[in-house]
mmCIF file with all atom_site columns, C-alpha atoms in Angstrom:
data_model
loop_
_atom_site.group_PDB
_atom_site.id
_atom_site.type_symbol
_atom_site.label_atom_id
_atom_site.label_alt_id
_atom_site.label_comp_id
_atom_site.label_asym_id
_atom_site.label_entity_id
_atom_site.label_seq_id
_atom_site.pdbx_PDB_ins_code
_atom_site.Cartn_x
_atom_site.Cartn_y
_atom_site.Cartn_z
_atom_site.occupancy
_atom_site.B_iso_or_equiv
_atom_site.pdbx_formal_charge
_atom_site.auth_seq_id
_atom_site.auth_comp_id
_atom_site.auth_asym_id
_atom_site.auth_atom_id
_atom_site.pdbx_PDB_model_num
ATOM 1   C CA . MET V 1 1   ? -23.361 -104.988 -47.923 1.00 0.00 ? 683 MET V CA 1
ATOM 2   C CA . ILE V 1 2   ? -22.652 -103.097 -44.698 1.00 0.00 ? 684 ILE V CA 1
ATOM 3   C CA . LYS V 1 3   ? -21.921 -104.653 -41.332 1.00 0.00 ? 685 LYS V CA 1
ATOM 4   C CA . VAL V 1 4   ? -21.633 -102.287 -38.360 1.00 0.00 ? 686 VAL V CA 1
ATOM 5   C CA . ARG V 1 5   ? -19.249 -103.010 -35.490 1.00 0.00 ? 687 ARG V CA 1
ATOM 6   C CA . LYS V 1 6   ? -20.861 -101.130 -32.599 1.00 0.00 ? 688 LYS V CA 1
ATOM 7   C CA . ALA V 1 7   ? -18.527 -99.306  -30.224 1.00 0.00 ? 689 ALA V CA 1
ATOM 8   C CA . ASP V 1 8   ? -19.947 -100.910 -27.086 1.00 0.00 ? 690 ASP V CA 1
ATOM 9   C CA . GLU V 1 9   ? -19.587 -104.425 -28.531 1.00 0.00 ? 691 GLU V CA 1
ATOM 10  C CA . ARG V 1 10  ? -15.807 -104.179 -28.887 1.00 0.00 ? 692 ARG V CA 1
ATOM 11  C CA . GLY V 1 11  ? -13.428 -106.067 -26.632 1.00 0.00 ? 693 GLY V CA 1
ATOM 12  C CA . ARG V 1 12  ? -12.142 -104.389 -23.489 1.00 0.00 ? 694 ARG V CA 1
ATOM 13  C CA . ALA V 1 13  ? -8.804  -104.220 -21.703 1.00 0.00 ? 695 ALA V CA 1
ATOM 14  C CA . ASN V 1 14  ? -8.097  -102.355 -18.454 1.00 0.00 ? 696 ASN V CA 1
ATOM 15  C CA . PHE V 1 15  ? -4.586  -102.390 -16.987 1.00 0.00 ? 697 PHE V CA 1
ATOM 16  C CA . GLY V 1 16  ? -5.022  -99.280  -14.864 1.00 0.00 ? 698 GLY V CA 1
ATOM 17  C CA . TRP V 1 17  ? -2.581  -97.210  -16.898 1.00 0.00 ? 699 TRP V CA 1
ATOM 18  C CA . LEU V 1 18  ? -4.213  -98.368  -20.163 1.00 0.00 ? 700 LEU V CA 1
ATOM 19  C CA . HIS V 1 19  ? -7.874  -98.545  -21.113 1.00 0.00 ? 701 HIS V CA 1
ATOM 20  C CA . SER V 1 20  ? -8.433  -100.033 -24.558 1.00 0.00 ? 702 SER V CA 1
ATOM 21  C CA . ARG V 1 21  ? -11.297 -101.070 -26.799 1.00 0.00 ? 703 ARG V CA 1
ATOM 22  C CA . HIS V 1 22  ? -10.481 -103.726 -29.417 1.00 0.00 ? 704 HIS V CA 1
ATOM 23  C CA . THR V 1 23  ? -12.401 -103.845 -32.692 1.00 0.00 ? 705 THR V CA 1
ATOM 24  C CA . PHE V 1 24  ? -10.758 -107.168 -33.557 1.00 0.00 ? 706 PHE V CA 1
ATOM 25  C CA . SER V 1 25  ? -9.320  -110.006 -31.459 1.00 0.00 ? 707 SER V CA 1
ATOM 26  C CA . PHE V 1 26  ? -6.224  -108.794 -29.626 1.00 0.00 ? 708 PHE V CA 1
ATOM 27  C CA . GLY V 1 27  ? -4.307  -109.792 -26.502 1.00 0.00 ? 709 GLY V CA 1
ATOM 28  C CA . SER V 1 28  ? -6.621  -111.563 -24.061 1.00 0.00 ? 710 SER V CA 1
ATOM 29  C CA . TYR V 1 29  ? -9.709  -110.631 -26.092 1.00 0.00 ? 711 TYR V CA 1
ATOM 30  C CA . TYR V 1 30  ? -10.591 -113.378 -28.541 1.00 0.00 ? 712 TYR V CA 1
ATOM 31  C CA . ASP V 1 31  ? -13.659 -113.635 -30.765 1.00 0.00 ? 713 ASP V CA 1
ATOM 32  C CA . PRO V 1 32  ? -13.387 -115.991 -33.769 1.00 0.00 ? 714 PRO V CA 1
ATOM 33  C CA . ALA V 1 33  ? -15.949 -113.832 -35.589 1.00 0.00 ? 715 ALA V CA 1
ATOM 34  C CA . GLN V 1 34  ? -13.732 -110.742 -35.168 1.00 0.00 ? 716 GLN V CA 1
ATOM 35  C CA . MET V 1 35  ? -10.295 -111.646 -36.502 1.00 0.00 ? 717 MET V CA 1
ATOM 36  C CA . GLY V 1 36  ? -9.897  -108.665 -38.839 1.00 0.00 ? 718 GLY V CA 1
ATOM 37  C CA . PHE V 1 37  ? -11.287 -107.378 -42.105 1.00 0.00 ? 719 PHE V CA 1
ATOM 38  C CA . SER V 1 38  ? -9.487  -107.734 -45.443 1.00 0.00 ? 720 SER V CA 1
ATOM 39  C CA . ARG V 1 39  ? -5.880  -106.787 -44.563 1.00 0.00 ? 721 ARG V CA 1
ATOM 40  C CA . LEU V 1 40  ? -6.849  -104.922 -41.390 1.00 0.00 ? 722 LEU V CA 1
ATOM 41  C CA . ARG V 1 41  ? -5.822  -106.919 -38.346 1.00 0.00 ? 723 ARG V CA 1
ATOM 42  C CA . VAL V 1 42  ? -6.000  -104.490 -35.404 1.00 0.00 ? 724 VAL V CA 1
ATOM 43  C CA . ILE V 1 43  ? -7.947  -101.342 -34.553 1.00 0.00 ? 725 ILE V CA 1
ATOM 44  C CA . ASN V 1 44  ? -7.409  -100.474 -30.897 1.00 0.00 ? 726 ASN V CA 1
ATOM 45  C CA . ASP V 1 45  ? -8.883  -97.368  -29.279 1.00 0.00 ? 727 ASP V CA 1
ATOM 46  C CA . ASP V 1 46  ? -6.305  -96.666  -26.544 1.00 0.00 ? 728 ASP V CA 1
ATOM 47  C CA . ALA V 1 47  ? -6.304  -94.279  -23.579 1.00 0.00 ? 729 ALA V CA 1
ATOM 48  C CA . VAL V 1 48  ? -2.956  -94.055  -21.737 1.00 0.00 ? 730 VAL V CA 1
ATOM 49  C CA . ALA V 1 49  ? -2.534  -92.451  -18.315 1.00 0.00 ? 731 ALA V CA 1
ATOM 50  C CA . PRO V 1 50  ? -0.044  -89.575  -17.812 1.00 0.00 ? 732 PRO V CA 1
ATOM 51  C CA . GLY V 1 51  ? 3.543   -90.796  -17.553 1.00 0.00 ? 733 GLY V CA 1
ATOM 52  C CA . ALA V 1 52  ? 2.676   -94.341  -18.644 1.00 0.00 ? 734 ALA V CA 1
ATOM 53  C CA . GLY V 1 53  ? 3.081   -96.262  -21.868 1.00 0.00 ? 735 GLY V CA 1
ATOM 54  C CA . PHE V 1 54  ? 4.181   -99.331  -23.762 1.00 0.00 ? 736 PHE V CA 1
ATOM 55  C CA . ASP V 1 55  ? 7.654   -100.572 -22.827 1.00 0.00 ? 737 ASP V CA 1
ATOM 56  C CA . THR V 1 56  ? 10.090  -101.630 -25.543 1.00 0.00 ? 738 THR V CA 1
ATOM 57  C CA . HIS V 1 57  ? 8.697   -104.530 -27.556 1.00 0.00 ? 739 HIS V CA 1
ATOM 58  C CA . GLY V 1 58  ? 9.096   -105.955 -31.045 1.00 0.00 ? 740 GLY V CA 1
ATOM 59  C CA . HIS V 1 59  ? 7.167   -106.407 -34.292 1.00 0.00 ? 741 HIS V CA 1
ATOM 60  C CA . ARG V 1 60  ? 7.914   -107.775 -37.728 1.00 0.00 ? 742 ARG V CA 1
ATOM 61  C CA . ASP V 1 61  ? 6.079   -107.910 -41.078 1.00 0.00 ? 743 ASP V CA 1
ATOM 62  C CA . MET V 1 62  ? 3.312   -105.536 -40.045 1.00 0.00 ? 744 MET V CA 1
ATOM 63  C CA . GLU V 1 63  ? 2.308   -101.999 -41.060 1.00 0.00 ? 745 GLU V CA 1
ATOM 64  C CA . ILE V 1 64  ? 1.475   -100.143 -37.827 1.00 0.00 ? 746 ILE V CA 1
ATOM 65  C CA . ILE V 1 65  ? -0.393  -96.838  -37.905 1.00 0.00 ? 747 ILE V CA 1
ATOM 66  C CA . SER V 1 66  ? -0.918  -94.601  -34.882 1.00 0.00 ? 748 SER V CA 1
ATOM 67  C CA . TYR V 1 67  ? -3.314  -91.649  -35.033 1.00 0.00 ? 749 TYR V CA 1
ATOM 68  C CA . VAL V 1 68  ? -3.169  -89.285  -32.054 1.00 0.00 ? 750 VAL V CA 1
ATOM 69  C CA . LEU V 1 69  ? -6.577  -88.018  -30.944 1.00 0.00 ? 751 LEU V CA 1
ATOM 70  C CA . GLU V 1 70  ? -5.604  -86.234  -27.719 1.00 0.00 ? 752 GLU V CA 1
ATOM 71  C CA . GLY V 1 71  ? -2.306  -85.520  -25.984 1.00 0.00 ? 753 GLY V CA 1
ATOM 72  C CA . SER V 1 72  ? 0.998   -86.723  -27.444 1.00 0.00 ? 754 SER V CA 1
ATOM 73  C CA . ILE V 1 73  ? 3.125   -89.844  -27.940 1.00 0.00 ? 755 ILE V CA 1
ATOM 74  C CA . ALA V 1 74  ? 6.847   -90.092  -27.229 1.00 0.00 ? 756 ALA V CA 1
ATOM 75  C CA . HIS V 1 75  ? 8.192   -92.651  -29.713 1.00 0.00 ? 757 HIS V CA 1
ATOM 76  C CA . LYS V 1 76  ? 11.591  -94.382  -29.685 1.00 0.00 ? 758 LYS V CA 1
ATOM 77  C CA . ASP V 1 77  ? 12.718  -97.318  -31.845 1.00 0.00 ? 759 ASP V CA 1
ATOM 78  C CA . SER V 1 78  ? 15.700  -99.492  -32.672 1.00 0.00 ? 760 SER V CA 1
ATOM 79  C CA . SER V 1 79  ? 16.213  -97.718  -36.007 1.00 0.00 ? 761 SER V CA 1
ATOM 80  C CA . GLY V 1 80  ? 17.225  -94.583  -34.137 1.00 0.00 ? 762 GLY V CA 1
ATOM 81  C CA . ASN V 1 81  ? 13.976  -92.640  -34.425 1.00 0.00 ? 763 ASN V CA 1
ATOM 82  C CA . GLU V 1 82  ? 13.015  -90.532  -31.394 1.00 0.00 ? 764 GLU V CA 1
ATOM 83  C CA . GLU V 1 83  ? 9.934   -88.435  -32.085 1.00 0.00 ? 765 GLU V CA 1
ATOM 84  C CA . ILE V 1 84  ? 6.996   -86.696  -30.436 1.00 0.00 ? 766 ILE V CA 1
ATOM 85  C CA . LEU V 1 85  ? 3.608   -87.083  -32.109 1.00 0.00 ? 767 LEU V CA 1
ATOM 86  C CA . SER V 1 86  ? 1.014   -84.454  -31.262 1.00 0.00 ? 768 SER V CA 1
ATOM 87  C CA . ALA V 1 87  ? -2.766  -84.580  -31.573 1.00 0.00 ? 769 ALA V CA 1
ATOM 88  C CA . GLY V 1 88  ? -3.796  -84.877  -35.226 1.00 0.00 ? 770 GLY V CA 1
ATOM 89  C CA . GLU V 1 89  ? -0.565  -86.523  -36.388 1.00 0.00 ? 771 GLU V CA 1
ATOM 90  C CA . PHE V 1 90  ? -0.244  -89.912  -38.062 1.00 0.00 ? 772 PHE V CA 1
ATOM 91  C CA . GLN V 1 91  ? 2.658   -92.297  -37.626 1.00 0.00 ? 773 GLN V CA 1
ATOM 92  C CA . LEU V 1 92  ? 3.331   -95.228  -39.959 1.00 0.00 ? 774 LEU V CA 1
ATOM 93  C CA . MET V 1 93  ? 5.915   -97.765  -38.858 1.00 0.00 ? 775 MET V CA 1
ATOM 94  C CA . SER V 1 94  ? 6.808   -100.550 -41.280 1.00 0.00 ? 776 SER V CA 1
ATOM 95  C CA . ALA V 1 95  ? 8.181   -103.351 -39.110 1.00 0.00 ? 777 ALA V CA 1
ATOM 96  C CA . GLY V 1 96  ? 9.797   -105.262 -41.989 1.00 0.00 ? 778 GLY V CA 1
ATOM 97  C CA . THR V 1 97  ? 12.429  -107.761 -40.816 1.00 0.00 ? 779 THR V CA 1
ATOM 98  C CA . GLY V 1 98  ? 11.955  -106.607 -37.243 1.00 0.00 ? 780 GLY V CA 1
ATOM 99  C CA . ILE V 1 99  ? 11.902  -103.481 -35.103 1.00 0.00 ? 781 ILE V CA 1
ATOM 100 C CA . LEU V 1 100 ? 11.840  -102.707 -31.381 1.00 0.00 ? 782 LEU V CA 1
ATOM 101 C CA . HIS V 1 101 ? 9.956   -99.648  -30.156 1.00 0.00 ? 783 HIS V CA 1
ATOM 102 C CA . SER V 1 102 ? 8.335   -97.967  -27.162 1.00 0.00 ? 784 SER V CA 1
ATOM 103 C CA . GLU V 1 103 ? 5.419   -95.520  -27.007 1.00 0.00 ? 785 GLU V CA 1
ATOM 104 C CA . PHE V 1 104 ? 4.839   -93.326  -23.932 1.00 0.00 ? 786 PHE V CA 1
ATOM 105 C CA . ASN V 1 105 ? 2.614   -90.514  -22.763 1.00 0.00 ? 787 ASN V CA 1
ATOM 106 C CA . PRO V 1 106 ? 5.216   -87.858  -21.881 1.00 0.00 ? 788 PRO V CA 1
ATOM 107 C CA . SER V 1 107 ? 2.760   -85.617  -20.024 1.00 0.00 ? 789 SER V CA 1
ATOM 108 C CA . SER V 1 108 ? 2.561   -85.627  -16.229 1.00 0.00 ? 790 SER V CA 1
ATOM 109 C CA . SER V 1 109 ? -1.058  -84.480  -16.265 1.00 0.00 ? 791 SER V CA 1
ATOM 110 C CA . ARG V 1 110 ? -2.753  -84.950  -19.644 1.00 0.00 ? 792 ARG V CA 1
ATOM 111 C CA . PRO V 1 111 ? -4.160  -88.263  -20.896 1.00 0.00 ? 793 PRO V CA 1
ATOM 112 C CA . LEU V 1 112 ? -3.140  -89.708  -24.251 1.00 0.00 ? 794 LEU V CA 1
ATOM 113 C CA . LYS V 1 113 ? -5.795  -91.053  -26.590 1.00 0.00 ? 795 LYS V CA 1
ATOM 114 C CA . PHE V 1 114 ? -4.922  -92.626  -29.925 1.00 0.00 ? 796 PHE V CA 1
ATOM 115 C CA . LEU V 1 115 ? -5.971  -95.231  -32.447 1.00 0.00 ? 797 LEU V CA 1
ATOM 116 C CA . GLN V 1 116 ? -3.535  -98.100  -32.991 1.00 0.00 ? 798 GLN V CA 1
ATOM 117 C CA . ILE V 1 117 ? -4.043  -99.807  -36.348 1.00 0.00 ? 799 ILE V CA 1
ATOM 118 C CA . TRP V 1 118 ? -2.236  -102.833 -37.766 1.00 0.00 ? 800 TRP V CA 1
ATOM 119 C CA . MET V 1 119 ? -2.373  -103.853 -41.415 1.00 0.00 ? 801 MET V CA 1
ATOM 120 C CA . GLU V 1 120 ? -0.795  -106.929 -42.965 1.00 0.00 ? 802 GLU V CA 1
ATOM 121 C CA . PRO V 1 121 ? 1.760   -106.008 -45.673 1.00 0.00 ? 803 PRO V CA 1
ATOM 122 C CA . ASN V 1 122 ? 1.817   -107.437 -49.173 1.00 0.00 ? 804 ASN V CA 1
ATOM 123 C CA . VAL V 1 123 ? 5.637   -107.569 -49.116 1.00 0.00 ? 805 VAL V CA 1
ATOM 124 C CA . LEU V 1 124 ? 7.409   -109.432 -46.336 1.00 0.00 ? 806 LEU V CA 1
ATOM 125 C CA . GLY V 1 125 ? 10.814  -108.529 -44.951 1.00 0.00 ? 807 GLY V CA 1
ATOM 126 C CA . GLY V 1 126 ? 12.741  -105.463 -45.991 1.00 0.00 ? 808 GLY V CA 1
ATOM 127 C CA . LYS V 1 127 ? 14.270  -102.672 -43.963 1.00 0.00 ? 809 LYS V CA 1
ATOM 128 C CA . PRO V 1 128 ? 12.036  -101.227 -41.219 1.00 0.00 ? 810 PRO V CA 1
ATOM 129 C CA . GLY V 1 129 ? 10.700  -97.760  -41.953 1.00 0.00 ? 811 GLY V CA 1
ATOM 130 C CA . TYR V 1 130 ? 9.255   -94.784  -40.077 1.00 0.00 ? 812 TYR V CA 1
ATOM 131 C CA . GLN V 1 131 ? 7.008   -91.968  -41.336 1.00 0.00 ? 813 GLN V CA 1
ATOM 132 C CA . GLN V 1 132 ? 5.133   -89.204  -39.531 1.00 0.00 ? 814 GLN V CA 1
ATOM 133 C CA . LYS V 1 133 ? 2.880   -86.388  -40.764 1.00 0.00 ? 815 LYS V CA 1
ATOM 134 C CA . ASP V 1 134 ? 0.051   -84.052  -39.809 1.00 0.00 ? 816 ASP V CA 1
ATOM 135 C CA . PHE V 1 135 ? -2.531  -83.817  -42.601 1.00 0.00 ? 817 PHE V CA 1
ATOM 136 C CA . GLY V 1 136 ? -4.506  -81.007  -41.003 1.00 0.00 ? 818 GLY V CA 1
ATOM 137 C CA . CYS V 1 137 ? -8.293  -80.939  -40.896 1.00 0.00 ? 819 CYS V CA 1
ATOM 138 C CA . ASN V 1 138 ? -9.276  -80.041  -44.438 1.00 0.00 ? 820 ASN V CA 1
ATOM 139 C CA . PRO V 1 139 ? -12.966 -80.590  -45.233 1.00 0.00 ? 821 PRO V CA 1
ATOM 140 C CA . GLY V 1 140 ? -13.827 -83.816  -47.059 1.00 0.00 ? 822 GLY V CA 1
ATOM 141 C CA . LEU V 1 141 ? -11.493 -86.731  -47.738 1.00 0.00 ? 823 LEU V CA 1
ATOM 142 C CA . THR V 1 142 ? -7.703  -86.397  -47.454 1.00 0.00 ? 824 THR V CA 1
ATOM 143 C CA . LEU V 1 143 ? -5.400  -89.229  -48.532 1.00 0.00 ? 825 LEU V CA 1
ATOM 144 C CA . VAL V 1 144 ? -3.188  -90.165  -45.571 1.00 0.00 ? 826 VAL V CA 1
ATOM 145 C CA . ALA V 1 145 ? -1.502  -93.396  -46.729 1.00 0.00 ? 827 ALA V CA 1
ATOM 146 C CA . GLY V 1 146 ? -1.269  -95.378  -49.949 1.00 0.00 ? 828 GLY V CA 1
ATOM 147 C CA . PRO V 1 147 ? 1.062   -97.669  -51.890 1.00 0.00 ? 829 PRO V CA 1
ATOM 148 C CA . ASP V 1 148 ? 2.674   -94.938  -53.990 1.00 0.00 ? 830 ASP V CA 1
ATOM 149 C CA . GLY V 1 149 ? 2.879   -91.785  -51.859 1.00 0.00 ? 831 GLY V CA 1
ATOM 150 C CA . ALA V 1 150 ? 0.364   -89.900  -54.011 1.00 0.00 ? 832 ALA V CA 1
ATOM 151 C CA . ASP V 1 151 ? -0.501  -86.357  -52.904 1.00 0.00 ? 833 ASP V CA 1
ATOM 152 C CA . GLY V 1 152 ? 2.198   -86.406  -50.249 1.00 0.00 ? 834 GLY V CA 1
ATOM 153 C CA . SER V 1 153 ? 0.677   -89.375  -48.431 1.00 0.00 ? 835 SER V CA 1
ATOM 154 C CA . LEU V 1 154 ? 2.589   -91.878  -46.311 1.00 0.00 ? 836 LEU V CA 1
ATOM 155 C CA . VAL V 1 155 ? 3.760   -94.976  -48.206 1.00 0.00 ? 837 VAL V CA 1
ATOM 156 C CA . ILE V 1 156 ? 2.297   -98.250  -46.959 1.00 0.00 ? 838 ILE V CA 1
ATOM 157 C CA . LYS V 1 157 ? 3.368   -101.751 -48.011 1.00 0.00 ? 839 LYS V CA 1
ATOM 158 C CA . GLN V 1 158 ? -0.094  -102.818 -49.108 1.00 0.00 ? 840 GLN V CA 1
ATOM 159 C CA . ASP V 1 159 ? -2.526  -102.169 -51.957 1.00 0.00 ? 841 ASP V CA 1
ATOM 160 C CA . ALA V 1 160 ? -4.627  -100.081 -49.599 1.00 0.00 ? 842 ALA V CA 1
ATOM 161 C CA . ARG V 1 161 ? -5.449  -96.436  -48.995 1.00 0.00 ? 843 ARG V CA 1
ATOM 162 C CA . LEU V 1 162 ? -6.309  -94.629  -45.798 1.00 0.00 ? 844 LEU V CA 1
ATOM 163 C CA . TYR V 1 163 ? -8.291  -91.389  -45.873 1.00 0.00 ? 845 TYR V CA 1
ATOM 164 C CA . GLN V 1 164 ? -9.058  -88.868  -43.172 1.00 0.00 ? 846 GLN V CA 1
ATOM 165 C CA . LEU V 1 165 ? -12.634 -87.567  -43.364 1.00 0.00 ? 847 LEU V CA 1
ATOM 166 C CA . TRP V 1 166 ? -13.727 -84.235  -41.873 1.00 0.00 ? 848 TRP V CA 1
ATOM 167 C CA . LEU V 1 167 ? -17.293 -82.977  -42.393 1.00 0.00 ? 849 LEU V CA 1
ATOM 168 C CA . GLY V 1 168 ? -19.300 -80.188  -40.832 1.00 0.00 ? 850 GLY V CA 1
ATOM 169 C CA . GLN V 1 169 ? -22.920 -80.667  -39.851 1.00 0.00 ? 851 GLN V CA 1
ATOM 170 C CA . GLY V 1 170 ? -25.021 -81.294  -42.967 1.00 0.00 ? 852 GLY V CA 1
ATOM 171 C CA . GLU V 1 171 ? -21.993 -81.714  -45.241 1.00 0.00 ? 853 GLU V CA 1
ATOM 172 C CA . GLN V 1 172 ? -21.506 -84.674  -47.582 1.00 0.00 ? 854 GLN V CA 1
ATOM 173 C CA . ALA V 1 173 ? -18.679 -86.514  -49.352 1.00 0.00 ? 855 ALA V CA 1
ATOM 174 C CA . ARG V 1 174 ? -18.312 -89.416  -51.760 1.00 0.00 ? 856 ARG V CA 1
ATOM 175 C CA . LEU V 1 175 ? -15.596 -92.004  -52.442 1.00 0.00 ? 857 LEU V CA 1
ATOM 176 C CA . GLU V 1 176 ? -15.451 -94.325  -55.446 1.00 0.00 ? 858 GLU V CA 1
ATOM 177 C CA . LEU V 1 177 ? -14.202 -97.881  -54.994 1.00 0.00 ? 859 LEU V CA 1
ATOM 178 C CA . ALA V 1 178 ? -12.916 -100.089 -57.783 1.00 0.00 ? 860 ALA V CA 1
ATOM 179 C CA . SER V 1 179 ? -14.834 -103.282 -58.463 1.00 0.00 ? 861 SER V CA 1
ATOM 180 C CA . GLY V 1 180 ? -14.057 -105.981 -55.908 1.00 0.00 ? 862 GLY V CA 1
ATOM 181 C CA . ARG V 1 181 ? -12.639 -103.575 -53.333 1.00 0.00 ? 863 ARG V CA 1
ATOM 182 C CA . LYS V 1 182 ? -13.738 -103.377 -49.704 1.00 0.00 ? 864 LYS V CA 1
ATOM 183 C CA . ALA V 1 183 ? -13.886 -100.519 -47.236 1.00 0.00 ? 865 ALA V CA 1
ATOM 184 C CA . TRP V 1 184 ? -13.781 -99.959  -43.513 1.00 0.00 ? 866 TRP V CA 1
ATOM 185 C CA . VAL V 1 185 ? -15.031 -96.762  -41.866 1.00 0.00 ? 867 VAL V CA 1
ATOM 186 C CA . GLN V 1 186 ? -13.992 -95.943  -38.278 1.00 0.00 ? 868 GLN V CA 1
ATOM 187 C CA . LEU V 1 187 ? -15.864 -93.050  -36.692 1.00 0.00 ? 869 LEU V CA 1
ATOM 188 C CA . VAL V 1 188 ? -13.707 -90.896  -34.411 1.00 0.00 ? 870 VAL V CA 1
ATOM 189 C CA . ASP V 1 189 ? -16.069 -87.997  -33.622 1.00 0.00 ? 871 ASP V CA 1
ATOM 190 C CA . GLY V 1 190 ? -19.676 -87.067  -34.351 1.00 0.00 ? 872 GLY V CA 1
ATOM 191 C CA . GLU V 1 191 ? -22.485 -88.928  -36.093 1.00 0.00 ? 873 GLU V CA 1
ATOM 192 C CA . LEU V 1 192 ? -22.169 -90.159  -39.661 1.00 0.00 ? 874 LEU V CA 1
ATOM 193 C CA . THR V 1 193 ? -24.389 -91.850  -42.225 1.00 0.00 ? 875 THR V CA 1
ATOM 194 C CA . VAL V 1 194 ? -22.588 -94.176  -44.663 1.00 0.00 ? 876 VAL V CA 1
ATOM 195 C CA . ASN V 1 195 ? -24.677 -95.527  -47.550 1.00 0.00 ? 877 ASN V CA 1
ATOM 196 C CA . GLY V 1 196 ? -27.787 -95.142  -45.436 1.00 0.00 ? 878 GLY V CA 1
ATOM 197 C CA . GLU V 1 197 ? -26.338 -96.727  -42.278 1.00 0.00 ? 879 GLU V CA 1
ATOM 198 C CA . SER V 1 198 ? -25.969 -94.549  -39.169 1.00 0.00 ? 880 SER V CA 1
ATOM 199 C CA . LEU V 1 199 ? -22.734 -94.630  -37.160 1.00 0.00 ? 881 LEU V CA 1
ATOM 200 C CA . SER V 1 200 ? -22.131 -93.202  -33.701 1.00 0.00 ? 882 SER V CA 1
ATOM 201 C CA . LEU V 1 201 ? -18.928 -92.374  -31.844 1.00 0.00 ? 883 LEU V CA 1
ATOM 202 C CA . GLY V 1 202 ? -16.516 -95.329  -31.896 1.00 0.00 ? 884 GLY V CA 1
ATOM 203 C CA . ASP V 1 203 ? -18.538 -97.407  -34.356 1.00 0.00 ? 885 ASP V CA 1
ATOM 204 C CA . GLY V 1 204 ? -16.890 -99.121  -37.306 1.00 0.00 ? 886 GLY V CA 1
ATOM 205 C CA . ALA V 1 205 ? -18.436 -100.336 -40.540 1.00 0.00 ? 887 ALA V CA 1
ATOM 206 C CA . ALA V 1 206 ? -17.274 -103.054 -42.944 1.00 0.00 ? 888 ALA V CA 1
ATOM 207 C CA . LEU V 1 207 ? -18.458 -102.553 -46.525 1.00 0.00 ? 889 LEU V CA 1
ATOM 208 C CA . SER V 1 208 ? -18.182 -105.044 -49.356 1.00 0.00 ? 890 SER V CA 1
ATOM 209 C CA . GLY V 1 209 ? -19.805 -105.219 -52.788 1.00 0.00 ? 891 GLY V CA 1
ATOM 210 C CA . GLU V 1 210 ? -20.057 -101.398 -52.927 1.00 0.00 ? 892 GLU V CA 1
ATOM 211 C CA . THR V 1 211 ? -18.560 -99.185  -55.643 1.00 0.00 ? 893 THR V CA 1
ATOM 212 C CA . GLN V 1 212 ? -19.612 -95.855  -54.132 1.00 0.00 ? 894 GLN V CA 1
ATOM 213 C CA . LEU V 1 213 ? -19.435 -94.669  -50.548 1.00 0.00 ? 895 LEU V CA 1
ATOM 214 C CA . TYR V 1 214 ? -21.738 -91.792  -49.628 1.00 0.00 ? 896 TYR V CA 1
ATOM 215 C CA . PHE V 1 215 ? -21.018 -89.904  -46.408 1.00 0.00 ? 897 PHE V CA 1
ATOM 216 C CA . SER V 1 216 ? -23.407 -87.509  -44.699 1.00 0.00 ? 898 SER V CA 1
ATOM 217 C CA . ALA V 1 217 ? -22.702 -85.755  -41.385 1.00 0.00 ? 899 ALA V CA 1
ATOM 218 C CA . ASP V 1 218 ? -25.558 -85.524  -38.910 1.00 0.00 ? 900 ASP V CA 1
ATOM 219 C CA . ARG V 1 219 ? -23.216 -83.423  -36.741 1.00 0.00 ? 901 ARG V CA 1
ATOM 220 C CA . PRO V 1 220 ? -19.532 -82.448  -37.196 1.00 0.00 ? 902 PRO V CA 1
ATOM 221 C CA . VAL V 1 221 ? -17.599 -85.600  -38.080 1.00 0.00 ? 903 VAL V CA 1
ATOM 222 C CA . ARG V 1 222 ? -14.074 -86.980  -38.035 1.00 0.00 ? 904 ARG V CA 1
ATOM 223 C CA . ALA V 1 223 ? -13.523 -90.508  -39.375 1.00 0.00 ? 905 ALA V CA 1
ATOM 224 C CA . LEU V 1 224 ? -10.937 -92.791  -40.956 1.00 0.00 ? 906 LEU V CA 1
ATOM 225 C CA . VAL V 1 225 ? -11.831 -94.514  -44.217 1.00 0.00 ? 907 VAL V CA 1
ATOM 226 C CA . PHE V 1 226 ? -9.881  -97.515  -45.558 1.00 0.00 ? 908 PHE V CA 1
ATOM 227 C CA . ASP V 1 227 ? -9.989  -98.622  -49.212 1.00 0.00 ? 909 ASP V CA 1
ATOM 228 C CA . LEU V 1 228 ? -8.917  -102.269 -49.069 1.00 0.00 ? 910 LEU V CA 1
ATOM 229 C CA . PRO V 1 229 ? -8.207  -105.197 -51.421 1.00 0.00 ? 911 PRO V CA 1
#
């Protein structure tokens, strides 16, 4: 079964310095039918004005992934991490028992665009953690995060895997899912067909009861694919 979450049906937030589209209920946007999918709780498509950003705030017991699409993020947290994330990089912050952090657009002229993703952990508490990596743009599926760090991936506190998908026009890919697993596909660029369902820019798709995912690019594609419990 496939259920498409159309880009233009997502929640909206506009604070002047921040324009955001919310796949699931977040902040002032509330829809009881859109409270998350499996262990995914937040997928926000954020655009941050030059010189602006999120002031210091706290999280706990959440796996928080940032994927930079354009520009860069200046990150600082209470564990002592001060980093710059450039376009194409992934950041995974495990909040654990609690962490304070800020995220800013350090440019005075360029916008920042990134996906902010929250996933519920399967282990509560523990020391907060920080990971950051650029996985390039290799064709097909590249493992970005998983529970065991396979293939140099980031380690996430959940029985879940995140893949980056790059396809050229007319190219195809396939992903096997174990019985009972679910998947979420978030399209970042291009047009993509997933198991016969067409996705456009910004669309998401929830898949359940499938053991094979078939991807076909109608034009050059970049997407995130989640294998979920």
